PDB file of N, CA and C in Angstrom:
ATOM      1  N   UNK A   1      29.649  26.025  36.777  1.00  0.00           N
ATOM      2  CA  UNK A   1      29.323  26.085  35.379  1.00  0.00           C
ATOM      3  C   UNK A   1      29.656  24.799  34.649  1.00  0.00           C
ATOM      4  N   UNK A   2      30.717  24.053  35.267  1.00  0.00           N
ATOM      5  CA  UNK A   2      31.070  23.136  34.336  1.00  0.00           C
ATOM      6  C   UNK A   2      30.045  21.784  34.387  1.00  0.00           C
ATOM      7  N   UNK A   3      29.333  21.758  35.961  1.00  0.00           N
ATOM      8  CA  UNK A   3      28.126  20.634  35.613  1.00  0.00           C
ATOM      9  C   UNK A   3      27.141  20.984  35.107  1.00  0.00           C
ATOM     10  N   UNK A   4      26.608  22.228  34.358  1.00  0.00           N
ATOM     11  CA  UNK A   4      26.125  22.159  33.326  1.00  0.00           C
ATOM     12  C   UNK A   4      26.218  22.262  32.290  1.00  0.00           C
ATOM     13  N   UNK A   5      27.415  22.722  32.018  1.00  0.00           N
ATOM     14  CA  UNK A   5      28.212  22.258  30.692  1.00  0.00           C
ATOM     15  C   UNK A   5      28.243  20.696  30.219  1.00  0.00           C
ATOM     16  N   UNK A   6      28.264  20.128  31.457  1.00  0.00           N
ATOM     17  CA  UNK A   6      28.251  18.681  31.139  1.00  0.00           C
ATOM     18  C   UNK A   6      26.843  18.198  31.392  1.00  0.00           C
ATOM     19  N   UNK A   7      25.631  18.454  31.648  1.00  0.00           N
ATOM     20  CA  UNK A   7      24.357  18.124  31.548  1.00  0.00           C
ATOM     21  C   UNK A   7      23.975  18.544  30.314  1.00  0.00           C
ATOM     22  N   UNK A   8      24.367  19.590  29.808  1.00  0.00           N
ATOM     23  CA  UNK A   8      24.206  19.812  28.371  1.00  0.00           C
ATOM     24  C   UNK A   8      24.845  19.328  27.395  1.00  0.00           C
ATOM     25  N   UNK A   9      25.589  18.920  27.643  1.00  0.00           N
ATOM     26  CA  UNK A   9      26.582  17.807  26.808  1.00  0.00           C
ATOM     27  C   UNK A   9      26.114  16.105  26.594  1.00  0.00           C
ATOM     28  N   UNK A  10      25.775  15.714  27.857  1.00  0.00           N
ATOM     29  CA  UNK A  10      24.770  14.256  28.458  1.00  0.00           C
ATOM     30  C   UNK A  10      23.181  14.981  27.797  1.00  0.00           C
ATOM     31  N   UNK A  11      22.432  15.961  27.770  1.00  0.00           N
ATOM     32  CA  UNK A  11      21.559  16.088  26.924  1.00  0.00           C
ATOM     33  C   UNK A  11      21.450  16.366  25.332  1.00  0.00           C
ATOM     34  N   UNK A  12      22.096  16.788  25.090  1.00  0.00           N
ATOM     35  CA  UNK A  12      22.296  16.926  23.316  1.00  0.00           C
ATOM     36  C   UNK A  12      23.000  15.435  22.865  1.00  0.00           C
ATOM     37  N   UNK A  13      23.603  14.589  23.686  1.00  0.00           N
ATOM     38  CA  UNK A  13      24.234  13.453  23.309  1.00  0.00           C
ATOM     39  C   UNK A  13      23.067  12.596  23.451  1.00  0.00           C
ATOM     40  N   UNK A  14      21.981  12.322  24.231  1.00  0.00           N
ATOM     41  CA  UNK A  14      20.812  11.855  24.544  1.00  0.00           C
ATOM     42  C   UNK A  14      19.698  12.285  23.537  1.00  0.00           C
ATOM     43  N   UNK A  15      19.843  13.153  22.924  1.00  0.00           N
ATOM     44  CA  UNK A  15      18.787  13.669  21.948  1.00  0.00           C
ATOM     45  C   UNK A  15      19.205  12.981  20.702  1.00  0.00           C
ATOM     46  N   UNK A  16      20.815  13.627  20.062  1.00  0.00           N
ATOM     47  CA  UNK A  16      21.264  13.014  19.686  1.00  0.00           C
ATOM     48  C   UNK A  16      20.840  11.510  18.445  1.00  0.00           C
ATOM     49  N   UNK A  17      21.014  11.149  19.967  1.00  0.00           N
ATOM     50  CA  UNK A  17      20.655   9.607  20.174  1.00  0.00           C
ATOM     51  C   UNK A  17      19.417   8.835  19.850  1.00  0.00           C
ATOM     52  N   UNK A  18      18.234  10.014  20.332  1.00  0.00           N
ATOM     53  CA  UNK A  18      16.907   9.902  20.059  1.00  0.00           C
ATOM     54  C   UNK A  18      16.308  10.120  18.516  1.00  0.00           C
ATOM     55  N   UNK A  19      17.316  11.045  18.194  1.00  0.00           N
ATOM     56  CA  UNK A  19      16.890  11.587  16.718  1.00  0.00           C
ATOM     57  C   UNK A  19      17.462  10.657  15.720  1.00  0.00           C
ATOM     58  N   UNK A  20      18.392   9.447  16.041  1.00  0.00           N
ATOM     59  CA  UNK A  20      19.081   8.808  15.314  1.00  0.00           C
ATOM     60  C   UNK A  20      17.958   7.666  14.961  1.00  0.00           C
ATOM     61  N   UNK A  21      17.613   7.208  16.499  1.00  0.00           N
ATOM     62  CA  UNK A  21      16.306   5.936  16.756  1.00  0.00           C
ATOM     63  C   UNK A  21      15.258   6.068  15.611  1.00  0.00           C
ATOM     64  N   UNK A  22      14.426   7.391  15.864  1.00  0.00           N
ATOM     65  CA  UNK A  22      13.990   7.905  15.260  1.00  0.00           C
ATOM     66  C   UNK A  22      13.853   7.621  13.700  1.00  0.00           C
ATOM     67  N   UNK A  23      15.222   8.245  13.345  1.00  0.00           N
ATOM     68  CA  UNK A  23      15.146   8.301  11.674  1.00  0.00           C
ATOM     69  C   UNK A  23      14.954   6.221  11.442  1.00  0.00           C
ATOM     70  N   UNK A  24      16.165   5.588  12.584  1.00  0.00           N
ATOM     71  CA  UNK A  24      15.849   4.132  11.941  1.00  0.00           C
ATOM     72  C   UNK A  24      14.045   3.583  12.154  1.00  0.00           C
ATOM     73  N   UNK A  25      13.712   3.925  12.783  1.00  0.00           N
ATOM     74  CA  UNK A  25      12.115   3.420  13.367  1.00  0.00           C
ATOM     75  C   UNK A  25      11.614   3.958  11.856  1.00  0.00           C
ATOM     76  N   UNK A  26      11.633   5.399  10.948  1.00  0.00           N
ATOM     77  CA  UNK A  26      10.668   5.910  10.056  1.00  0.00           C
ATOM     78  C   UNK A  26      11.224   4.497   8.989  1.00  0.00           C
ATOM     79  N   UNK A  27      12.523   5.111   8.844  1.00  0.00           N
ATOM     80  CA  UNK A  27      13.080   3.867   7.569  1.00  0.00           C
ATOM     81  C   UNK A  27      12.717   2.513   7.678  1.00  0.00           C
ATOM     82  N   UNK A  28      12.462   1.906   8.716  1.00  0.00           N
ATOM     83  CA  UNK A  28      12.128   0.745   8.920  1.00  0.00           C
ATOM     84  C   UNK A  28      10.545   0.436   8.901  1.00  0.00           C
ATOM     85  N   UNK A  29      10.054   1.408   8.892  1.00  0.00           N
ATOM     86  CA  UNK A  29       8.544   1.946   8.892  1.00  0.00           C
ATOM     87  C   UNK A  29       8.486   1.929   7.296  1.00  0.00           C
ATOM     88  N   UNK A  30       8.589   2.538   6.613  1.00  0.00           N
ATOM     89  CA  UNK A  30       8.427   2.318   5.191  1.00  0.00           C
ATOM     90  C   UNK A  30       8.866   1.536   4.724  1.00  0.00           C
ATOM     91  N   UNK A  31       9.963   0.792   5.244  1.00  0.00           N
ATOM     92  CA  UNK A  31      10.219  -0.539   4.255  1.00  0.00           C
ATOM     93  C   UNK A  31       9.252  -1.698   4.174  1.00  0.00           C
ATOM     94  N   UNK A  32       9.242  -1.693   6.130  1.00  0.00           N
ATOM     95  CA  UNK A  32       7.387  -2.762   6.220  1.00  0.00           C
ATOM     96  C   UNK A  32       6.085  -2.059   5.540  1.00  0.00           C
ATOM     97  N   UNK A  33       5.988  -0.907   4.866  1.00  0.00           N
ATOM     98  CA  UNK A  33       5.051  -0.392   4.180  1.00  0.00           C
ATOM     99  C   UNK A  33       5.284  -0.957   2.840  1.00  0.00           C
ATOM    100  N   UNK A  34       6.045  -0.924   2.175  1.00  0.00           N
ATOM    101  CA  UNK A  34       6.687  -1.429   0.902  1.00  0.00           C
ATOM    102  C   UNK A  34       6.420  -2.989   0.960  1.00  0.00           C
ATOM    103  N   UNK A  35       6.674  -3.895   2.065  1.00  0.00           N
ATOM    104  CA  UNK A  35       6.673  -5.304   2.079  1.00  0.00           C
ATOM    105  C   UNK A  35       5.697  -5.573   2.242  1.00  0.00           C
ATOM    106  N   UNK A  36       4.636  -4.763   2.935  1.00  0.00           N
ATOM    107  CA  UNK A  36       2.667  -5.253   2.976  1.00  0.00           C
ATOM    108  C   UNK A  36       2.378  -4.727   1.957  1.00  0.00           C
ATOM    109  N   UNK A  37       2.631  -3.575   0.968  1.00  0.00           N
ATOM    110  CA  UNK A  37       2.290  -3.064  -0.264  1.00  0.00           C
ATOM    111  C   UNK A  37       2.368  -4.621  -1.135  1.00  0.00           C
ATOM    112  N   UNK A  38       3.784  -5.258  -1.536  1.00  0.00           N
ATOM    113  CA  UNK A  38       4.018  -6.172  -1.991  1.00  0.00           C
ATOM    114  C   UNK A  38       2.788  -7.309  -1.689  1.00  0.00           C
ATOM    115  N   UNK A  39       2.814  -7.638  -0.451  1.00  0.00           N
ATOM    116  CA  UNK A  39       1.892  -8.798   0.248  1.00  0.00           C
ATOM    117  C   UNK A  39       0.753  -8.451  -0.668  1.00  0.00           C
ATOM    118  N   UNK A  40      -0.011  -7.731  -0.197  1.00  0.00           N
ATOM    119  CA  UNK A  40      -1.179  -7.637  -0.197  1.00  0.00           C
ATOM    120  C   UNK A  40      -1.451  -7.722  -1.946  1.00  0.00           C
ATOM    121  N   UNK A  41      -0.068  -6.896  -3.119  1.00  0.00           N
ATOM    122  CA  UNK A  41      -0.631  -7.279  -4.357  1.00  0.00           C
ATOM    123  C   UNK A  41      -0.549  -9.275  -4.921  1.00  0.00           C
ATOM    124  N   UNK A  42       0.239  -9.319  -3.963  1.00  0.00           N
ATOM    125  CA  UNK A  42       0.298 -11.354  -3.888  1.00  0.00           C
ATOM    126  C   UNK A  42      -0.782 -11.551  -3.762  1.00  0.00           C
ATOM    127  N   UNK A  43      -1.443 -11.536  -2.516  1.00  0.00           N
ATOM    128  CA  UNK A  43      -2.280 -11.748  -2.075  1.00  0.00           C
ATOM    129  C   UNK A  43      -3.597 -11.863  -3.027  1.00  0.00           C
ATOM    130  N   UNK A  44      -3.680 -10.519  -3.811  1.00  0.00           N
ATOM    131  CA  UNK A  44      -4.980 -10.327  -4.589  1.00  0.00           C
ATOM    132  C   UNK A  44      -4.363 -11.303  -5.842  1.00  0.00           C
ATOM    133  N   UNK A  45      -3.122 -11.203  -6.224  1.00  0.00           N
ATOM    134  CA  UNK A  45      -3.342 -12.040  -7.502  1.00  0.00           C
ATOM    135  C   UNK A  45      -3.467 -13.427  -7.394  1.00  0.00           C
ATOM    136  N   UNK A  46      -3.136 -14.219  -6.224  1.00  0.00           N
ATOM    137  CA  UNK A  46      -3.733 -15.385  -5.722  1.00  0.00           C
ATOM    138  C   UNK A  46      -4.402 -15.553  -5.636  1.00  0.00           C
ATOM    139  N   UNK A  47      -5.342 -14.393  -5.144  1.00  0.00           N
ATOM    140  CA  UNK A  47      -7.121 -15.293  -5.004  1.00  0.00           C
ATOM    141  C   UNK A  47      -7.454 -15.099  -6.395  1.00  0.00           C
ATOM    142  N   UNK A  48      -7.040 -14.194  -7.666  1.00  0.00           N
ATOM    143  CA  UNK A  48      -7.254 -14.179  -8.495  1.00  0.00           C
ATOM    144  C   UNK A  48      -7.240 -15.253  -9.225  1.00  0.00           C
ATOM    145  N   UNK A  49      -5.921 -16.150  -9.171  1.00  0.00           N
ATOM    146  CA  UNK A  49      -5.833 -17.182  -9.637  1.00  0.00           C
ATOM    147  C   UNK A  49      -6.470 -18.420  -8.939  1.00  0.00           C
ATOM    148  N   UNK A  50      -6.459 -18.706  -7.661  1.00  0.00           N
ATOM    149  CA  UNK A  50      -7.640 -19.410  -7.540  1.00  0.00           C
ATOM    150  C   UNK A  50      -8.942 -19.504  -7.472  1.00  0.00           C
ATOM    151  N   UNK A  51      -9.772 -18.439  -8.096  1.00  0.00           N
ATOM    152  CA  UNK A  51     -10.899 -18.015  -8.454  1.00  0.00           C
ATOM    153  C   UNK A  51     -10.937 -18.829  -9.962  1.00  0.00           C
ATOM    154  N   UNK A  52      -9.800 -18.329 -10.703  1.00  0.00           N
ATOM    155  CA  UNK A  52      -9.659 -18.768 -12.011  1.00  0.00           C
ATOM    156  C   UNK A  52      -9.755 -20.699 -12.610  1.00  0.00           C
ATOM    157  N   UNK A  53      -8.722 -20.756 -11.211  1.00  0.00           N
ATOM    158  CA  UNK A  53      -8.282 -22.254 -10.779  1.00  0.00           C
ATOM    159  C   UNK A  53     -10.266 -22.756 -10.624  1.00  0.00           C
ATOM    160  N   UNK A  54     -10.921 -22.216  -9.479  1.00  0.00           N
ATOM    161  CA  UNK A  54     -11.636 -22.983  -9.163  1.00  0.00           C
ATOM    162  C   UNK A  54     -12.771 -23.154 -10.343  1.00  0.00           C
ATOM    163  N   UNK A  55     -12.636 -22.267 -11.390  1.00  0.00           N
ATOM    164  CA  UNK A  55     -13.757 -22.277 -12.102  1.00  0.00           C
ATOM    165  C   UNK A  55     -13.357 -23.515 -13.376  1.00  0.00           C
ATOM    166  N   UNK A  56     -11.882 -23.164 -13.393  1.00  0.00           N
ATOM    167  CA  UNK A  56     -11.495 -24.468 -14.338  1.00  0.00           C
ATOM    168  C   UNK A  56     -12.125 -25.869 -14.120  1.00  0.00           C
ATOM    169  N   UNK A  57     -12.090 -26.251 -12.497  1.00  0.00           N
ATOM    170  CA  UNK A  57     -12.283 -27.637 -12.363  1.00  0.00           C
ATOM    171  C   UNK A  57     -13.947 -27.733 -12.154  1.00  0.00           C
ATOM    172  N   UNK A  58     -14.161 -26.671 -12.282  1.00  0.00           N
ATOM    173  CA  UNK A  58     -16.244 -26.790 -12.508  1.00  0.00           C
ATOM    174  C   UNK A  58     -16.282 -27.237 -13.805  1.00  0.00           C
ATOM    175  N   UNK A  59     -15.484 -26.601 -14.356  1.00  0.00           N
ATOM    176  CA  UNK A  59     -15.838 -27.354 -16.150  1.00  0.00           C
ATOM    177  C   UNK A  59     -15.631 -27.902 -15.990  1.00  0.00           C
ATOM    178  N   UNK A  60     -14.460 -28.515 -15.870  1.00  0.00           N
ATOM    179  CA  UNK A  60     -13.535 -29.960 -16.130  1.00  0.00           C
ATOM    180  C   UNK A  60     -14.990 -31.017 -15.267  1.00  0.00           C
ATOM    181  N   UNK A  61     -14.962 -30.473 -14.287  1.00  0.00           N
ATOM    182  CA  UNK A  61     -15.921 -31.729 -13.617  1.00  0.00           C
ATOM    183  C   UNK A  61     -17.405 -31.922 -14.629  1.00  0.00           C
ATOM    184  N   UNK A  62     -17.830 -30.841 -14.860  1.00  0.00           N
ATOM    185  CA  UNK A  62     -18.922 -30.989 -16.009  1.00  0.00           C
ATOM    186  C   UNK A  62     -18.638 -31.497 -17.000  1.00  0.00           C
ATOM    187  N   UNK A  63     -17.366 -31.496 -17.444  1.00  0.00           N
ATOM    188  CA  UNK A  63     -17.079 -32.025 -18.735  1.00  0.00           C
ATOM    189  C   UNK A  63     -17.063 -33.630 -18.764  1.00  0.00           C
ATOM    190  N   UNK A  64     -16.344 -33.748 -17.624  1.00  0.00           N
ATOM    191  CA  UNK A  64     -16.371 -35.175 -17.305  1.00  0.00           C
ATOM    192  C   UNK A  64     -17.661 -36.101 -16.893  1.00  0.00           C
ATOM    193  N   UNK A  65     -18.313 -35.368 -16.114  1.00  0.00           N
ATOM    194  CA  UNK A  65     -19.947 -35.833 -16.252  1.00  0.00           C
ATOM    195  C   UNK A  65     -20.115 -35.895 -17.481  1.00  0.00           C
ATOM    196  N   UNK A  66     -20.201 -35.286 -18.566  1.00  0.00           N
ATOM    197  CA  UNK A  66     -20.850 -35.468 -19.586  1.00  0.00           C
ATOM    198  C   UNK A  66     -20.019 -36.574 -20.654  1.00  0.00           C
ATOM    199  N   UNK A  67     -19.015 -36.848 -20.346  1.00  0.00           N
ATOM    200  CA  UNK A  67     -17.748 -37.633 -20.748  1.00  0.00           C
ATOM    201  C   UNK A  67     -18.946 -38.964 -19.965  1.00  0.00           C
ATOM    202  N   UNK A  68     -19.316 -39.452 -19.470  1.00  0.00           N
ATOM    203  CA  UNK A  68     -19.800 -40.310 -18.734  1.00  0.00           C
ATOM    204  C   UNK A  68     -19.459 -40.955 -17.694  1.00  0.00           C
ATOM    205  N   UNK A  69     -18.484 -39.993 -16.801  1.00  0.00           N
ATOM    206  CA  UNK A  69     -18.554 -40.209 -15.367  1.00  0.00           C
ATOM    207  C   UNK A  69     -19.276 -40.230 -14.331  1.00  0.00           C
ATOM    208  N   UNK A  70     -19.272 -41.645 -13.794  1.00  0.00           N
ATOM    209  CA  UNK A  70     -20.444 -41.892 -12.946  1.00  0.00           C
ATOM    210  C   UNK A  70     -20.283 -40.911 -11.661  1.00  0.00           C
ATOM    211  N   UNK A  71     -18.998 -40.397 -11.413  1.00  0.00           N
ATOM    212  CA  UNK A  71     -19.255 -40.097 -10.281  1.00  0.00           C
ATOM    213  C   UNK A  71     -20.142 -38.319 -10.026  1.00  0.00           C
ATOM    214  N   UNK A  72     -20.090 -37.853 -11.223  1.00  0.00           N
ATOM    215  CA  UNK A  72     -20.844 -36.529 -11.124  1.00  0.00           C
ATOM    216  C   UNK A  72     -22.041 -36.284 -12.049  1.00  0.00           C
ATOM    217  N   UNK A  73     -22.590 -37.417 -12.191  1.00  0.00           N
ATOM    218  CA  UNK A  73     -23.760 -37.966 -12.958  1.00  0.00           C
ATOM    219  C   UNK A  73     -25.107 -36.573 -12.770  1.00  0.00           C
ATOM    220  N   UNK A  74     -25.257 -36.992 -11.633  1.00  0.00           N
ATOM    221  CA  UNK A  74     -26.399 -36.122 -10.800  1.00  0.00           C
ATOM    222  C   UNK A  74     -26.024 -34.660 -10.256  1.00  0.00           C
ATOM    223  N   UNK A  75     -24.636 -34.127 -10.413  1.00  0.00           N
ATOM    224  CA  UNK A  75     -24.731 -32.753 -10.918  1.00  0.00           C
ATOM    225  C   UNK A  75     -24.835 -32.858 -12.503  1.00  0.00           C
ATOM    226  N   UNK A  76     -24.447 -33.213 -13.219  1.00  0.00           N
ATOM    227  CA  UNK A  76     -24.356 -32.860 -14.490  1.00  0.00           C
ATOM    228  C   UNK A  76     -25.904 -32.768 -14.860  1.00  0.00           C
ATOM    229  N   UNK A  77     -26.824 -33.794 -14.021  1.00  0.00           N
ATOM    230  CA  UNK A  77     -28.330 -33.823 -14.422  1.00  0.00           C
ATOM    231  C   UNK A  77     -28.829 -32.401 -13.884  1.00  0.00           C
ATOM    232  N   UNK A  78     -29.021 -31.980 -13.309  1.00  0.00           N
ATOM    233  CA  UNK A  78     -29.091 -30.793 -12.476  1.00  0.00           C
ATOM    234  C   UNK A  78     -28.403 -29.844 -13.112  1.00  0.00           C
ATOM    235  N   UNK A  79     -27.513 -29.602 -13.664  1.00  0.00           N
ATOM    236  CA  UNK A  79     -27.118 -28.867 -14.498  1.00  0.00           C
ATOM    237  C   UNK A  79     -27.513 -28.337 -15.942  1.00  0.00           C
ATOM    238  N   UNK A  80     -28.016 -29.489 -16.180  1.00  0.00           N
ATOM    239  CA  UNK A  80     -28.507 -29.509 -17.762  1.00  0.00           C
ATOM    240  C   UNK A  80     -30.352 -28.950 -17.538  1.00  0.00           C
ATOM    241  N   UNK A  81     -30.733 -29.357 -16.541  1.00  0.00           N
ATOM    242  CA  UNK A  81     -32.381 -29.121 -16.216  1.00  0.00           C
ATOM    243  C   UNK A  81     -32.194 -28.009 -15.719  1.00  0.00           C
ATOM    244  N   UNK A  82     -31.137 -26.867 -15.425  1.00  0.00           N
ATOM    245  CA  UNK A  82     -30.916 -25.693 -14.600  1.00  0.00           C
ATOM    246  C   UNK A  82     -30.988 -24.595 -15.852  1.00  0.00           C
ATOM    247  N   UNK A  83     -30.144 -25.399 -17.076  1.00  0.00           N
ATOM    248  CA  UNK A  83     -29.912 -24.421 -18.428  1.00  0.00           C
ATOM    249  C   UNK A  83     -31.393 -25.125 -19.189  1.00  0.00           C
ATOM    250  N   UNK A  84     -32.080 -26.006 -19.589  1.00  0.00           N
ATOM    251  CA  UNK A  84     -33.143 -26.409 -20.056  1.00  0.00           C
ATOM    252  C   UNK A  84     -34.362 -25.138 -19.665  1.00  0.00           C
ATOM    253  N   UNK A  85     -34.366 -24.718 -18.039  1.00  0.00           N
ATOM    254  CA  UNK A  85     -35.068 -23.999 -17.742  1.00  0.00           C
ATOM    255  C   UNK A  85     -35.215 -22.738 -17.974  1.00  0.00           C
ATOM    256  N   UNK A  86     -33.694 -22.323 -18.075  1.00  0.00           N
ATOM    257  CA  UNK A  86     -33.106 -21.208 -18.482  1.00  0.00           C
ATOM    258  C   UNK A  86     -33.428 -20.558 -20.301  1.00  0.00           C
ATOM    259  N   UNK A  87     -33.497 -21.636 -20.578  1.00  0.00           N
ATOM    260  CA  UNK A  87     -33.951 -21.479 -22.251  1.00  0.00           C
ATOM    261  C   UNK A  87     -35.346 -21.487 -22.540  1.00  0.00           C
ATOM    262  N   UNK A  88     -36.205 -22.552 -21.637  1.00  0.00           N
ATOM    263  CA  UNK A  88     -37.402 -21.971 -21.704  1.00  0.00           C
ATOM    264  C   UNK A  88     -37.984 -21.077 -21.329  1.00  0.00           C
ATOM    265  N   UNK A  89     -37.403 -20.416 -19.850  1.00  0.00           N
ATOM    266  CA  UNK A  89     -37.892 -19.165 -19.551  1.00  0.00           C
ATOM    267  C   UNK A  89     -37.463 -17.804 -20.574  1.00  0.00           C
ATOM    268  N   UNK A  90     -36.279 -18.164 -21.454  1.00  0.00           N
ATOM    269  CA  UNK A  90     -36.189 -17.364 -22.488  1.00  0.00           C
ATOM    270  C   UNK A  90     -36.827 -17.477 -23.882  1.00  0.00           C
ATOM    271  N   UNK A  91     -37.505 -18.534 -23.845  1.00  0.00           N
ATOM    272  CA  UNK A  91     -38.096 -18.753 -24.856  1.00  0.00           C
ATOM    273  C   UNK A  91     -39.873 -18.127 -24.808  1.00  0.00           C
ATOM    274  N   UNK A  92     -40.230 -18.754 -24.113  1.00  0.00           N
ATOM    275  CA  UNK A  92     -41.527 -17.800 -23.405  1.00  0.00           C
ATOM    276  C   UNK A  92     -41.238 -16.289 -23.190  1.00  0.00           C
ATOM    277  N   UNK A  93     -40.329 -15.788 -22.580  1.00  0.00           N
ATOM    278  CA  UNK A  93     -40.151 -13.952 -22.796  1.00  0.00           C
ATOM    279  C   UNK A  93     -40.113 -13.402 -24.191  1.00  0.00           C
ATOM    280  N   UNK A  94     -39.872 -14.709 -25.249  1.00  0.00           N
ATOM    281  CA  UNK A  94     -39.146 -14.095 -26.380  1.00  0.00           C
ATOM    282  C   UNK A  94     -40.965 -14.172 -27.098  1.00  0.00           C
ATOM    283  N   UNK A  95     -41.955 -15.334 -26.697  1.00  0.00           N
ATOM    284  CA  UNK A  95     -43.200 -15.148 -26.720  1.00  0.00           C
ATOM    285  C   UNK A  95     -44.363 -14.313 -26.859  1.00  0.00           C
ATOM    286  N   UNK A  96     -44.017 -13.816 -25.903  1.00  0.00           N
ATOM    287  CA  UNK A  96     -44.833 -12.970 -24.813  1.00  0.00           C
ATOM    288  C   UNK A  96     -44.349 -11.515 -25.791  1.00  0.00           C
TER     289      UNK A  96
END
């Protein structure tokens, strides 16, 4: 009787053991849930802001074309004949 007294003793100490793992694996499981929760709202407000970022330096670069920088001359031309078109095709709908 007594070696299974003691196999049952080596098994409930082994379970134990398992149920302890266990609880650390869940807790450690939701904390990396909590830290990609975090990530991922970084994540979106970054591209947010460089969405924001990238649209700034479209102006800025248009602005500066029109400032008379040679070097974005020929977007800024293209730009202006893009909205020119844009107004006449609204001007003719407004026609019609």
């Amino acid at each position: 009787m007594s070696v299974i007294a003691e196999i049952i003793d080596t098994l409930e100490n082994k379970v134990g053991k398992l149920i302890l793992k266990i609880q650390n694996l869940e807790n450690n499981n939701q904390e990396l849930k909590v830290e990609l929760t975090k990530s991922a709202q970084i994540i979106e407000r970054q591209s947010t802001e460089i969405e924001a970022l990238k649209a700034q330096y479209e102006t800025l670069k248009l602005a500066s074309s029109l400032l008379g920088s040679d070097e974005n001359k020929r977007d800024t031309k293209l730009k202006i004949n893009s909205l020119i078109r844009e107004i006449d095709y609204c001007i003719a709908q407004l026609s019609d």
